[in-house]
């Protein structure tokens, strides 16, 4: 027999690399490193449902919630805040793939036009990604605005939300590594 006599199969495994810091200064080098490293997750048979794990570090631990999704595509969420009339608080939550655990993509104050950091979310092919924007002058008085997107193999979708505080533009770019159509 010519060629290799062994194979590698990494079925149901996921490698997560992390670098979590506590913001203490203007520069990243000034921040306190909470945890740094990688972990290998193995969840045989645990598909399409969220579960939580604790990642210990030198200065504490971080609890994260993950899910192993079957037939999923990648959604890159980009949010632009423009035409800001006055400062406001914004909370951006995300529900995906019929999972009941909301992911927090942003929580903070907006005082001027800006781009929010991009987020990458896995979305089950037969589901959707639902983004909830809670907008208000104070954290106790939010108005909620929702936008939903259905997955595509490639391409992008956009929606806009006009509030009393600003214009919120949302772009979701779809990507997949699958060579054929999804079931």
Coordinates of N, CA and C in Angstrom, one line a residue:
X1 N 0.9 -1.2 0.0 CA 0.0 0.0 0.0 C 0.9 1.2 0.0
X2 N 0.7 2.1 -0.9 CA 1.4 3.4 -1.0 C 0.7 4.4 -0.3
X3 N 1.4 5.4 0.3 CA 0.7 6.5 0.9 C 0.6 6.3 2.4
X4 N -0.1 7.3 3.0 CA -0.3 7.2 4.5 C -1.1 6.0 5.0
X5 N -0.8 5.6 6.1 CA -1.5 4.4 6.7 C -2.4 4.8 7.9
X6 N -2.6 6.1 8.0 CA -3.4 6.6 9.1 C -4.2 7.8 8.7
X7 N -5.2 8.1 9.4 CA -6.1 9.3 9.1 C -6.4 10.1 10.3
X8 N -6.8 11.3 10.1 CA -7.2 12.1 11.3 C -8.7 12.5 11.1
X9 N -9.5 12.4 12.1 CA -10.9 12.7 12.1 C -11.2 13.6 13.3
X10 N -11.6 14.8 13.0 CA -11.9 15.7 14.1 C -13.4 16.0 14.1
X11 N -14.2 14.9 14.3 CA -15.6 15.0 14.2 C -16.2 15.5 15.6
X12 N -17.1 16.5 15.6 CA -17.7 17.0 16.8 C -16.8 17.7 17.7
X13 N -15.6 18.1 17.3 CA -14.7 18.9 18.1 C -14.7 20.3 17.6
X14 N -14.4 21.2 18.5 CA -14.2 22.6 18.2 C -13.1 23.2 19.0
X15 N -12.2 23.9 18.4 CA -11.1 24.5 19.1 C -11.5 26.0 19.2
X16 N -11.5 26.5 20.5 CA -11.7 27.9 20.7 C -10.5 28.6 21.3
X17 N -10.0 29.6 20.7 CA -8.9 30.4 21.2 C -9.4 31.7 21.7
X18 N -8.9 32.1 22.9 CA -9.4 33.3 23.5 C -8.3 34.1 24.1
X19 N -8.5 35.4 24.2 CA -7.7 36.4 24.9 C -8.6 37.4 25.5
X20 N -9.0 37.3 26.7 CA -9.9 38.1 27.4 C -9.2 39.1 28.3
X21 N -9.5 40.4 28.2 CA -8.8 41.4 29.0 C -9.8 42.3 29.6
X22 N -9.3 42.9 30.8 CA -10.1 43.9 31.5 C -9.5 45.3 31.0
X23 N -10.4 46.1 30.5 CA -9.9 47.4 29.9 C -9.5 48.3 31.1
X24 N -8.3 48.7 31.1 CA -7.8 49.6 32.2 C -7.2 50.9 31.6
X25 N -6.9 51.0 30.3 CA -6.2 52.1 29.8 C -6.6 52.4 28.3
X26 N -5.9 53.3 27.7 CA -6.2 53.7 26.3 C -5.6 52.6 25.4
X27 N -4.5 52.0 25.7 CA -3.8 51.1 24.8 C -4.1 49.7 25.3
X28 N -4.2 48.7 24.3 CA -4.4 47.3 24.7 C -3.3 46.8 25.6
X29 N -2.1 47.3 25.5 CA -1.0 46.8 26.3 C -1.2 47.2 27.8
X30 N -2.0 48.2 28.0 CA -2.3 48.6 29.4 C -3.4 47.7 30.1
X31 N -4.1 46.9 29.3 CA -5.2 46.2 29.9 C -4.7 44.9 30.6
X32 N -5.5 44.6 31.7 CA -5.1 43.4 32.5 C -5.7 42.1 31.8
X33 N -4.8 41.2 31.6 CA -5.2 40.0 30.9 C -5.9 39.0 31.9
X34 N -7.1 38.7 31.7 CA -7.9 37.9 32.5 C -7.6 36.4 32.2
X35 N -7.8 36.0 31.0 CA -7.5 34.6 30.5 C -6.9 34.7 29.1
X36 N -6.0 33.7 28.8 CA -5.4 33.6 27.5 C -5.1 32.2 27.3
X37 N -5.5 31.7 26.1 CA -5.3 30.3 25.8 C -6.2 29.7 24.8
X38 N -6.4 28.4 24.9 CA -7.3 27.7 24.0 C -7.9 26.5 24.7
X39 N -9.0 26.1 24.2 CA -9.7 24.9 24.8 C -10.3 24.1 23.7
X40 N -10.3 22.8 23.8 CA -10.9 21.9 22.8 C -12.2 21.5 23.4
X41 N -13.3 21.7 22.7 CA -14.6 21.3 23.1 C -15.0 20.0 22.4
X42 N -15.6 19.1 23.1 CA -16.1 17.9 22.5 C -17.4 17.6 23.1
X43 N -18.4 17.6 22.2 CA -19.8 17.4 22.6 C -20.5 16.4 21.8
X44 N -20.2 15.1 22.0 CA -20.7 14.1 21.1 C -22.3 14.0 21.2
X45 N -22.9 14.2 20.0 CA -24.4 14.1 20.0 C -25.1 15.3 20.5
X46 N -24.4 16.3 21.0 CA -25.1 17.5 21.5 C -25.1 18.6 20.4
X47 N -26.2 18.6 19.6 CA -26.3 19.4 18.5 C -27.5 20.4 18.7
X48 N -27.3 21.6 18.1 CA -28.4 22.6 18.0 C -29.0 23.0 19.4
X49 N -28.2 23.0 20.4 CA -28.7 23.4 21.7 C -27.5 24.1 22.5
X50 N -27.8 25.2 23.1 CA -26.7 25.9 23.8 C -26.3 25.2 25.1
X51 N -25.0 25.3 25.5 CA -24.6 24.8 26.8 C -23.5 25.7 27.2
X52 N -23.2 25.8 28.5 CA -22.2 26.7 29.1 C -21.0 26.0 29.6
X53 N -19.9 26.6 29.5 CA -18.6 26.1 30.1 C -17.9 27.2 30.8
X54 N -17.1 26.8 31.8 CA -16.3 27.8 32.6 C -14.8 27.7 32.1
X55 N -14.3 28.8 31.7 CA -12.9 28.8 31.3 C -12.1 29.5 32.4
X56 N -11.2 28.8 33.2 CA -10.5 29.4 34.3 C -9.3 30.1 33.8
X57 N -8.8 31.2 34.5 CA -7.6 31.9 34.2 C -6.9 32.3 35.4
X58 N -5.8 33.0 35.2 CA -5.0 33.4 36.4 C -5.7 34.4 37.3
X59 N -6.6 35.2 36.8 CA -7.2 36.3 37.6 C -8.7 36.1 37.7
X60 N -9.2 34.9 37.4 CA -10.6 34.6 37.5 C -11.1 33.7 36.4
X61 N -12.3 33.6 36.2 CA -12.9 32.7 35.2 C -14.0 33.4 34.4
X62 N -14.2 32.9 33.2 CA -15.2 33.4 32.4 C -16.2 32.3 32.0
X63 N -17.5 32.5 32.1 CA -18.5 31.5 31.7 C -18.9 31.9 30.2
X64 N -18.8 30.9 29.3 CA -19.3 31.2 28.0 C -20.3 30.2 27.6
X65 N -21.2 30.6 26.7 CA -22.2 29.7 26.2 C -22.0 29.4 24.7
X66 N -22.0 28.2 24.3 CA -21.7 27.8 22.9 C -22.7 26.8 22.4
X67 N -22.8 26.7 21.1 CA -23.7 25.7 20.5 C -23.1 25.1 19.3
X68 N -23.2 23.9 19.0 CA -22.7 23.2 17.9 C -23.9 23.0 16.9
X69 N -23.9 23.8 15.8 CA -25.0 23.9 14.9 C -24.8 23.0 13.7
X70 N -25.9 22.3 13.3 CA -25.8 21.5 12.1 C -26.3 22.3 10.9
X71 N -25.7 22.2 9.7 CA -26.1 22.9 8.5 C -26.2 24.4 8.8
X72 N -25.2 25.0 9.2 CA -25.2 26.4 9.6 C -24.3 27.2 8.5
X73 N -24.7 28.5 8.4 CA -23.9 29.4 7.6 C -23.4 30.5 8.5
X74 N -22.4 31.2 8.0 CA -21.8 32.3 8.8 C -22.5 33.6 8.4
X75 N -22.9 34.4 9.4 CA -23.4 35.7 9.3 C -22.5 36.7 9.9
X76 N -22.0 37.7 9.1 CA -21.2 38.7 9.7 C -22.1 40.0 9.8
X77 N -22.3 40.4 11.0 CA -23.2 41.5 11.3 C -22.4 42.8 11.5
X78 N -22.8 43.8 10.6 CA -22.2 45.1 10.7 C -23.2 46.1 11.0
X79 N -23.0 47.0 12.0 CA -24.0 48.0 12.4 C -23.3 49.4 12.3
X80 N -24.0 50.3 11.6 CA -23.5 51.7 11.5 C -24.5 52.6 12.2
X81 N -24.1 53.4 13.1 CA -25.0 54.4 13.7 C -24.6 55.7 13.1
X82 N -25.6 56.4 12.5 CA -25.4 57.7 11.9 C -26.5 58.7 12.2
X83 N -26.4 59.9 11.8 CA -27.4 60.9 12.0 C -27.8 61.0 13.5
X84 N -26.8 60.9 14.4 CA -27.1 60.9 15.8 C -27.6 62.3 16.2
X85 N -28.8 62.3 16.8 CA -29.5 63.6 17.3 C -29.1 63.9 18.7
X86 N -28.9 62.9 19.5 CA -28.5 63.1 20.9 C -28.0 61.8 21.4
X87 N -27.2 61.8 22.5 CA -26.6 60.6 23.1 C -27.7 59.7 23.6
X88 N -27.4 58.4 23.5 CA -28.4 57.4 23.9 C -27.7 56.1 24.3
X89 N -28.4 55.2 25.0 CA -27.9 53.9 25.3 C -28.4 52.9 24.3
X90 N -27.6 51.9 23.9 CA -27.9 50.9 22.9 C -27.5 49.5 23.5
X91 N -28.5 48.6 23.4 CA -28.3 47.2 23.8 C -28.7 46.4 22.5
X92 N -27.7 45.7 22.0 CA -28.0 44.9 20.8 C -27.9 43.4 21.2
X93 N -29.0 42.7 21.0 CA -29.1 41.3 21.3 C -29.3 40.5 20.0
X94 N -29.0 39.2 20.1 CA -29.1 38.4 18.9 C -29.7 37.0 19.3
X95 N -30.7 36.6 18.5 CA -31.2 35.2 18.6 C -31.0 34.6 17.3
X96 N -30.5 33.3 17.3 CA -30.2 32.6 16.1 C -30.6 31.1 16.2
X97 N -31.0 30.6 15.1 CA -31.2 29.2 14.9 C -32.2 28.6 15.9
X98 N -33.2 29.3 16.2 CA -34.3 28.9 17.1 C -33.8 28.5 18.5
X99 N -32.6 29.0 18.8 CA -32.1 28.8 20.2 C -32.7 29.9 21.1
X100 N -33.0 29.6 22.3 CA -33.7 30.5 23.2 C -32.7 31.4 24.1
X101 N -31.4 31.2 23.8 CA -30.4 32.0 24.6 C -30.0 33.2 23.7
X102 N -30.2 34.4 24.2 CA -29.9 35.6 23.5 C -28.4 35.9 23.7
X103 N -27.7 36.3 22.6 CA -26.3 36.7 22.7 C -26.3 38.2 22.7
X104 N -25.4 38.7 23.6 CA -25.2 40.2 23.6 C -24.1 40.6 22.7
X105 N -24.4 41.4 21.7 CA -23.4 41.8 20.7 C -22.9 43.2 21.1
X106 N -23.7 44.0 21.7 CA -23.2 45.4 22.1 C -24.1 45.9 23.3
X107 N -23.4 46.6 24.2 CA -24.1 47.2 25.3 C -23.3 48.4 25.7
X108 N -23.8 49.6 25.4 CA -23.0 50.8 25.7 C -23.7 52.1 25.2
X109 N -23.0 53.2 25.5 CA -23.5 54.5 25.1 C -23.1 54.9 23.7
X110 N -24.0 55.6 23.0 CA -23.6 56.2 21.7 C -23.8 57.7 21.8
X111 N -22.7 58.4 21.5 CA -22.7 59.9 21.6 C -22.5 60.5 20.3
X112 N -22.0 59.7 19.3 CA -21.7 60.3 18.0 C -21.8 59.2 17.0
X113 N -21.9 59.5 15.7 CA -21.9 58.5 14.6 C -20.7 57.6 14.7
X114 N -20.9 56.3 14.5 CA -19.8 55.3 14.6 C -20.2 54.0 14.0
X115 N -19.2 53.2 13.8 CA -19.4 51.8 13.4 C -19.3 51.0 14.7
X116 N -20.1 50.0 14.9 CA -19.9 49.0 16.0 C -19.0 47.9 15.5
X117 N -18.4 47.3 16.4 CA -17.5 46.2 16.1 C -18.3 45.1 15.4
X118 N -17.7 44.5 14.3 CA -18.4 43.4 13.6 C -18.6 42.2 14.5
X119 N -19.6 41.5 14.3 CA -19.9 40.2 15.0 C -20.1 39.1 14.0
X120 N -19.6 37.9 14.3 CA -19.8 36.8 13.4 C -20.7 35.8 14.2
X121 N -21.8 35.4 13.6 CA -22.7 34.5 14.2 C -23.1 33.3 13.3
X122 N -23.1 32.1 13.8 CA -23.6 31.0 13.0 C -25.1 30.9 13.0
X123 N -25.7 30.6 11.8 CA -27.1 30.6 11.7 C -27.5 29.3 11.0
X124 N -28.4 28.5 11.6 CA -28.9 27.3 11.0 C -29.6 27.6 9.7
X125 N -29.3 26.9 8.7 CA -29.8 27.1 7.3 C -31.4 27.3 7.3
X126 N -32.1 26.5 8.1 CA -33.6 26.6 8.0 C -34.1 27.5 9.0
X127 N -33.3 28.4 9.6 CA -33.8 29.3 10.6 C -33.6 30.8 10.2
X128 N -33.3 31.6 11.1 CA -33.0 33.0 10.9 C -32.2 33.6 11.9
X129 N -31.7 34.8 11.7 CA -31.0 35.6 12.7 C -31.9 36.8 13.0
X130 N -32.2 36.9 14.3 CA -33.1 38.0 14.8 C -32.2 39.0 15.7
X131 N -32.2 40.2 15.3 CA -31.4 41.2 16.0 C -32.4 42.2 16.7
X132 N -32.2 42.3 18.0 CA -33.0 43.2 18.8 C -32.2 44.4 19.3
X133 N -32.6 45.6 18.9 CA -32.0 46.8 19.2 C -32.9 47.5 20.3
X134 N -32.3 47.6 21.5 CA -33.0 48.4 22.6 C -32.3 49.7 22.7
X135 N -33.1 50.8 22.4 CA -32.6 52.1 22.3 C -33.3 53.0 23.3
X136 N -32.5 53.8 24.1 CA -33.2 54.7 25.1 C -32.2 55.7 25.7
X137 N -32.8 56.8 26.2 CA -32.0 57.8 26.9 C -31.4 57.3 28.2
X138 N -32.0 56.3 28.8 CA -31.5 55.7 30.0 C -31.7 54.2 29.9
X139 N -30.9 53.4 30.7 CA -31.0 52.0 30.6 C -32.4 51.5 31.1
X140 N -33.1 52.3 31.8 CA -34.4 51.8 32.3 C -35.6 52.2 31.4
X141 N -35.3 52.9 30.3 CA -36.4 53.3 29.4 C -36.0 53.0 27.9
X142 N -36.2 51.8 27.5 CA -35.8 51.4 26.2 C -37.0 51.2 25.3
X143 N -36.8 51.6 24.0 CA -37.7 51.2 22.9 C -37.0 50.0 22.2
X144 N -37.8 49.0 21.8 CA -37.2 47.9 21.1 C -37.5 47.9 19.6
X145 N -36.5 47.6 18.8 CA -36.7 47.5 17.4 C -36.0 46.2 16.9
X146 N -36.7 45.4 16.1 CA -36.2 44.1 15.7 C -36.1 44.0 14.2
X147 N -35.0 43.4 13.7 CA -34.9 43.1 12.3 C -34.5 41.6 12.2
X148 N -35.0 40.9 11.2 CA -34.7 39.5 11.0 C -34.1 39.3 9.6
X149 N -33.3 38.3 9.5 CA -32.6 38.0 8.2 C -32.7 36.4 8.0
X150 N -33.0 36.0 6.8 CA -33.0 34.6 6.4 C -31.7 34.3 5.8
X151 N -31.1 33.1 6.1 CA -29.7 32.8 5.5 C -29.7 32.7 4.0
X152 N -28.5 32.9 3.5 CA -28.2 32.7 2.0 C -26.9 32.0 2.0
X153 N -26.6 31.4 0.8 CA -25.3 30.8 0.6 C -24.2 31.8 0.6
X154 N -24.4 32.9 -0.2 CA -23.5 34.0 -0.2 C -24.3 35.3 -0.5
X155 N -23.6 36.4 -0.3 CA -24.3 37.7 -0.5 C -24.5 38.4 0.8
X156 N -25.4 39.5 0.7 CA -25.6 40.3 1.9 C -27.1 40.8 1.9
X157 N -27.5 41.2 3.0 CA -28.8 41.8 3.2 C -28.6 43.1 4.0
X158 N -29.5 44.1 3.8 CA -29.4 45.3 4.7 C -30.8 45.7 5.1
X159 N -30.9 46.4 6.2 CA -32.1 47.0 6.8 C -31.7 48.2 7.5
X160 N -32.6 49.2 7.6 CA -32.4 50.4 8.4 C -33.5 50.6 9.4
X161 N -33.1 51.1 10.6 CA -34.1 51.5 11.6 C -33.9 53.0 11.9
X162 N -35.0 53.7 11.8 CA -34.9 55.1 12.1 C -35.5 55.3 13.5
X163 N -34.8 55.9 14.4 CA -35.3 56.2 15.8 C -35.2 57.7 16.0
X164 N -35.7 58.1 17.2 CA -35.6 59.5 17.5 C -34.2 59.9 17.8
X165 N -33.3 59.0 18.1 CA -31.9 59.3 18.4 C -31.0 59.2 17.3
X166 N -31.2 58.3 16.3 CA -30.2 58.1 15.2 C -30.8 57.2 14.2
X167 N -30.1 57.0 13.1 CA -30.4 56.1 12.0 C -29.4 54.9 12.3
X168 N -30.0 53.7 12.3 CA -29.2 52.5 12.5 C -29.3 51.6 11.3
X169 N -28.1 51.4 10.6 CA -28.0 50.6 9.4 C -27.4 49.3 9.7
X170 N -28.1 48.2 9.3 CA -27.6 46.9 9.6 C -27.3 46.2 8.3
X171 N -26.1 45.6 8.2 CA -25.8 44.8 7.1 C -25.3 43.4 7.5
X172 N -25.9 42.3 7.0 CA -25.5 41.0 7.3 C -25.0 40.3 6.0
X173 N -23.7 39.9 6.1 CA -23.0 39.3 5.0 C -23.0 37.8 5.2
X174 N -23.4 37.0 4.2 CA -23.5 35.5 4.4 C -22.3 34.8 3.7
X175 N -21.9 33.8 4.4 CA -20.7 33.0 3.8 C -20.9 31.6 4.3
X176 N -20.4 30.6 3.5 CA -20.4 29.2 3.9 C -19.2 28.6 3.2
X177 N -18.7 27.5 3.8 CA -17.7 26.7 3.2 C -18.2 25.5 2.4
X178 N -19.5 25.3 2.5 CA -20.1 24.1 1.9 C -20.1 24.2 0.4
X179 N -19.6 23.1 -0.3 CA -19.5 23.2 -1.7 C -20.9 23.0 -2.5
X180 N -21.8 22.5 -1.8 CA -23.1 22.2 -2.4 C -24.2 22.9 -1.6
X181 N -25.4 22.9 -2.2 CA -26.6 23.5 -1.5 C -26.9 22.8 -0.1
X182 N -27.5 23.5 0.7 CA -27.9 23.0 2.1 C -29.2 22.3 2.0
X183 N -29.4 21.3 2.8 CA -30.7 20.6 2.9 C -31.8 21.5 3.5

